Structures are given as C-alpha cells and as structure tokens.
C-alpha cells in the first residue's frame, strides 16, 4: 500500500476525551472513529488489525475441532422468554419492536439461539460432541461505555457453544477451550492468564476469565508470578486427548491467579512473598461450563446410549476480539505510539523514502516495494512529499514492527537501514539482505 493513497487520518493532537493510552492511540493512528457513545467505525488501519485477530481466532478454533458459522445480530425475544433471560438480563439488553409489533433484541450473546438450532437438528448422542462458534457483533447497553473499544456498547466477539452428552464430556470441552485460548493469545503476542471467575448473567458453576496484565485494566488481579513463566510454545496438542487437555489446564490453574471477585486472601498469603503479585488486568475472554441451565428449560435433549432422553450439557466460551485490539496496545506501546507484535501488525514493514522526488531514492523504494509485496511482506510505503521527521513520527505512531529507511546518502554505498520499532536499533544493509531478514522474521510468526 502506498501511503499517498491510503486513508490514514492521523491526529497530531491528543484527543481530550480519551482517558487511556490505547483509546488515544487508536484515535490518533486513524484506526477508529466514534459513531455514538460506545459505538465505533473501524477505519482501514484498525479494520486490518481486527481482521488479523479474527483470522487467528478462526484458525485456532478450527484447529481445536470447532465448527464456524454465523448467527444474526438481531434475535427474537421469544427464545429468551423460554430460558427466562428476557426479563433477567435487564437494561443491558437493547430491545427493539419491529413493524408488526414483535419483540426483538440485538444479541448480547447467543446461548438461546444456538440451543434452538441444536434442538431442531440433533436427536442422538451419536451426533455429539459438537462445538459451534461464530464471530459476530454484539450489543450490550453498558451504563458507562468507556475506554474506546475496551468497553464498548457494540463489540466484536467470538462466542462458541459446546454440546455434550454428560458432564465429563463437557468438562473436556471446557479444558479444550482453555488450551485453545491459551494458544490463541500466545499467537497474538500476549500473556493472558486464566483466573477463576464469577459467572454473572451467563450462569454456571465453572468459569475462568483470561486477563492481560495492564495498569489500565478494569479488574484488580492477584497472582503467583510463576504463572508468567508458563508457555505452550511449540508443544503439540491433541485436542481430542482428554488427559493432555486436562493436564495443561492443571498446569495453568495450579499457580494462584484470581480477580478481586473471587480473591481468597488466605490462599494468596500462603504463596512465598517474592512471588505474590497484585496488579490490574483486562479481561479478554471467558469460558463457562453451565451444564443443563439452557438445555432443560429449552428442552434440548438427545437419546443417550441406553435410549433415555437426557438434556445436553453445555458451556459457552467468548473472546473479546475488538477489545483485544485495545488490550494489545495497552500491553505494547511507548511514548511515540503503538508497537505491534509481528503476528497482528496491519502492515509488516514500513518504507520511508527520505527524499521523495530524488530519482535514485524513488526507484530504490519502488524496487523494494515491488519485491516486498511479491513476497507477501505487505509493505506500507510512505511516498508522500513530507519531511523525514514527519514520516518517522507517523511510522512510530502506527507501530509497524519494522521500517526500512531509504535515502540518497545510504544509496551511494548501496545500503538502506532496517530499524526495529521495539528496540529502536538500526542496521545498514543492502536491500536484498533487509528483505531476507524480514522473510526470516515473518516465517516464524
Ligand atoms: N456467552 C458468553 C461466552 S461466549 C459471554 O458472553 N461471555 S462474556 O460476557 O464474558 O463476554 C466474552 C468476552 O467479550 C469478554 O471476556 C470480553 O473480552 C468481551 N466483552 C464483553 N463485554 C464487552 C464490552 N462491553 N466491550 C468490549 N468487549 C466486551
């Protein structure tokens, strides 16, 4: 992409109504614009990051054996009356009446709709286990939408629903989701810690939230520092292996980690003092096991191996995809702007032409641009007639992890400069070497 033709409305001024760094940077970097309180348009740069996260979520869900689908944003109130949540959900639910006088709602979550789909098509335990998920916009009429996309009213969420014959099978689905979420966040360059949580309006007995540590997080968290050393890395995971998934869950849930909602001071104080940590965290996902809470009232039953009709055991599992964009920025930025992890960056490398209009600099940049593009290294080429300082400031603000700087002085010796956004370190090399380095870096992402 050439910056001269790209819609990137960066702001020089810091927006006064944005109170946390990710909100400020998303506005300044031209990623989002507010449409109404807690509702945002995603401009090209922001949309690219959102799509990257969505892709990672899909890949990891499919790897875990879950089936992607798409349910609508609008739902009929009738199903929610069956589960009893139409009245229980309260003011967070946006209720709408259509022209025929039918009660509708903008879905805050989809337990009822998916249970309805399930009960109309599945009759036997032989069709289980089954996990269906979608990534769709949700609406919750939050009393205080704030922090930009972190607590929006409209937000993009992955929600998945497992259907199993009994509690043991549903607990495997729970464990499997925990493992696949750990892998998902790790791929995004994040450390997200599973913490025992409260189930709130979704209900159920077993639930964990995934929290990313950040000073601006809304939750207070207490944890054993040693949990930060855990990583799935290259471990081969067999998502059908109950024991392996249970062992990984055990590994991550053994060190103490809880939010203020479930904090137990006595357990916490039993941890050696040097490992005891208190900080703030952003909730980027939550998994639930709630058994037959929806299948009983909604009559979602299947025949088991003995021929008896039994309600299915369910859980639901959510990832805050739009919130993650903000969470990644909270976890990865400096005074000059965003620092994207390679896995989610909107463009893989920026090209800065220090002397636009100089025929040698222009043709060196063109050659780089073509070759990087051909290799799938998605460059953003700043080909504007602007001074170097302004170009560097824009690149730093939008946070591409790598930058290639091309100027007449270097070109005299045949070299360009490759700079890391994270460390600021710059090295001179011939263009082919810079391309080869980037290829090597991105082949590992
Ligand atoms: N049905 C279940 C699981 S699919 C559910 O709705 N879970 S949830 O309420 O925990 O939401 C899942 C994730 O969506 C949260 O962990 C959070 O990351 C994200 N989320 C929830 N509310 C908002 C909001 N107002 N703005 C942005 N993201 C949100």
mmCIF file of N, CA, C and O in Angstrom, residues 5 93 100 112 129 154 189 227 236 256 277 293 312-313 319 322 345 379 389 393 402 406 437 442:
data_model
loop_
_atom_site.group_PDB
_atom_site.id
_atom_site.type_symbol
_atom_site.label_atom_id
_atom_site.label_comp_id
_atom_site.label_asym_id
_atom_site.label_seq_id
_atom_site.Cartn_x
_atom_site.Cartn_y
_atom_site.Cartn_z
ATOM 1 N N UNK A 5 -2.017 7.087 -1.040
ATOM 2 C CA UNK A 5 -3.364 6.710 -1.472
ATOM 3 C C UNK A 5 -4.148 6.010 -0.388
ATOM 4 O O UNK A 5 -5.206 5.431 -0.645
ATOM 5 N N UNK A 93 -29.739 -5.079 27.837
ATOM 6 C CA UNK A 93 -30.247 -5.626 26.580
ATOM 7 C C UNK A 93 -30.955 -4.533 25.782
ATOM 8 O O UNK A 93 -31.828 -3.836 26.305
ATOM 9 N N UNK A 100 -44.347 -5.140 12.955
ATOM 10 C CA UNK A 100 -45.511 -5.989 13.265
ATOM 11 C C UNK A 100 -45.764 -6.085 14.763
ATOM 12 O O UNK A 100 -46.616 -6.854 15.196
ATOM 13 N N UNK A 112 -29.325 -18.855 23.710
ATOM 14 C CA UNK A 112 -30.677 -19.285 23.352
ATOM 15 C C UNK A 112 -30.778 -19.660 21.879
ATOM 16 O O UNK A 112 -31.348 -20.694 21.518
ATOM 17 N N UNK A 129 -19.686 -35.337 20.302
ATOM 18 C CA UNK A 129 -19.699 -33.954 20.783
ATOM 19 C C UNK A 129 -19.793 -32.960 19.624
ATOM 20 O O UNK A 129 -19.438 -33.284 18.490
ATOM 21 N N UNK A 154 -21.352 -1.627 21.295
ATOM 22 C CA UNK A 154 -21.276 -2.612 20.224
ATOM 23 C C UNK A 154 -19.857 -3.143 20.208
ATOM 24 O O UNK A 154 -18.902 -2.357 20.212
ATOM 25 N N UNK A 189 0.822 -12.633 20.605
ATOM 26 C CA UNK A 189 1.925 -11.961 21.286
ATOM 27 C C UNK A 189 1.545 -11.502 22.681
ATOM 28 O O UNK A 189 2.179 -10.595 23.231
ATOM 29 N N UNK A 227 3.324 -17.985 37.288
ATOM 30 C CA UNK A 227 2.430 -18.328 36.178
ATOM 31 C C UNK A 227 2.888 -17.651 34.883
ATOM 32 O O UNK A 227 2.613 -18.133 33.786
ATOM 33 N N UNK A 236 3.042 -29.873 20.875
ATOM 34 C CA UNK A 236 1.992 -30.456 20.024
ATOM 35 C C UNK A 236 0.795 -30.764 20.914
ATOM 36 O O UNK A 236 0.930 -31.439 21.934
ATOM 37 N N UNK A 256 -1.652 -19.743 41.895
ATOM 38 C CA UNK A 256 -2.785 -18.887 42.278
ATOM 39 C C UNK A 256 -2.967 -17.738 41.284
ATOM 40 O O UNK A 256 -2.002 -17.056 40.920
ATOM 41 N N UNK A 277 1.923 -11.270 43.560
ATOM 42 C CA UNK A 277 1.785 -10.066 42.739
ATOM 43 C C UNK A 277 0.339 -9.568 42.758
ATOM 44 O O UNK A 277 -0.601 -10.354 42.719
ATOM 45 N N UNK A 293 -28.328 -25.662 32.218
ATOM 46 C CA UNK A 293 -29.044 -24.417 32.507
ATOM 47 C C UNK A 293 -29.947 -23.966 31.347
ATOM 48 O O UNK A 293 -31.017 -23.419 31.556
ATOM 49 N N UNK A 312 -28.783 -32.051 27.173
ATOM 50 C CA UNK A 312 -27.342 -31.997 26.893
ATOM 51 C C UNK A 312 -26.642 -31.073 27.884
ATOM 52 O O UNK A 312 -27.256 -30.159 28.450
ATOM 53 N N UNK A 313 -25.357 -31.344 28.059
ATOM 54 C CA UNK A 313 -24.522 -30.491 28.915
ATOM 55 C C UNK A 313 -23.809 -29.482 28.027
ATOM 56 O O UNK A 313 -23.237 -29.851 27.005
ATOM 57 N N UNK A 319 -14.394 -14.760 23.308
ATOM 58 C CA UNK A 319 -13.170 -13.958 23.178
ATOM 59 C C UNK A 319 -13.587 -12.564 22.728
ATOM 60 O O UNK A 319 -14.355 -12.422 21.776
ATOM 61 N N UNK A 322 -12.738 -7.338 19.491
ATOM 62 C CA UNK A 322 -12.468 -5.899 19.346
ATOM 63 C C UNK A 322 -11.744 -5.353 20.580
ATOM 64 O O UNK A 322 -10.848 -4.515 20.464
ATOM 65 N N UNK A 345 0.313 -7.219 13.243
ATOM 66 C CA UNK A 345 0.561 -5.890 12.681
ATOM 67 C C UNK A 345 -0.237 -5.660 11.388
ATOM 68 O O UNK A 345 -0.391 -6.587 10.580
ATOM 69 N N UNK A 379 4.216 -4.271 2.538
ATOM 70 C CA UNK A 379 4.809 -3.002 2.960
ATOM 71 C C UNK A 379 3.804 -1.851 2.932
ATOM 72 O O UNK A 379 2.844 -1.877 2.159
ATOM 73 N N UNK A 389 11.227 13.856 9.412
ATOM 74 C CA UNK A 389 10.758 13.797 10.802
ATOM 75 C C UNK A 389 9.283 13.415 10.877
ATOM 76 O O UNK A 389 8.888 12.600 11.719
ATOM 77 N N UNK A 393 7.637 10.041 12.511
ATOM 78 C CA UNK A 393 6.632 10.154 13.584
ATOM 79 C C UNK A 393 5.388 9.346 13.234
ATOM 80 O O UNK A 393 4.821 8.656 14.097
ATOM 81 N N UNK A 402 8.697 -3.103 11.839
ATOM 82 C CA UNK A 402 9.944 -2.902 11.095
ATOM 83 C C UNK A 402 9.807 -1.745 10.118
ATOM 84 O O UNK A 402 8.734 -1.514 9.565
ATOM 85 N N UNK A 406 15.151 4.650 3.327
ATOM 86 C CA UNK A 406 15.912 4.751 2.087
ATOM 87 C C UNK A 406 16.258 6.219 1.839
ATOM 88 O O UNK A 406 15.356 7.066 1.805
ATOM 89 N N UNK A 437 16.041 -10.741 5.788
ATOM 90 C CA UNK A 437 15.818 -10.722 7.252
ATOM 91 C C UNK A 437 14.336 -10.709 7.588
ATOM 92 O O UNK A 437 13.876 -11.413 8.475
ATOM 93 N N UNK A 442 9.298 -13.107 9.631
ATOM 94 C CA UNK A 442 7.865 -13.384 9.473
ATOM 95 C C UNK A 442 7.580 -14.859 9.213
ATOM 96 O O UNK A 442 6.446 -15.293 9.404
#
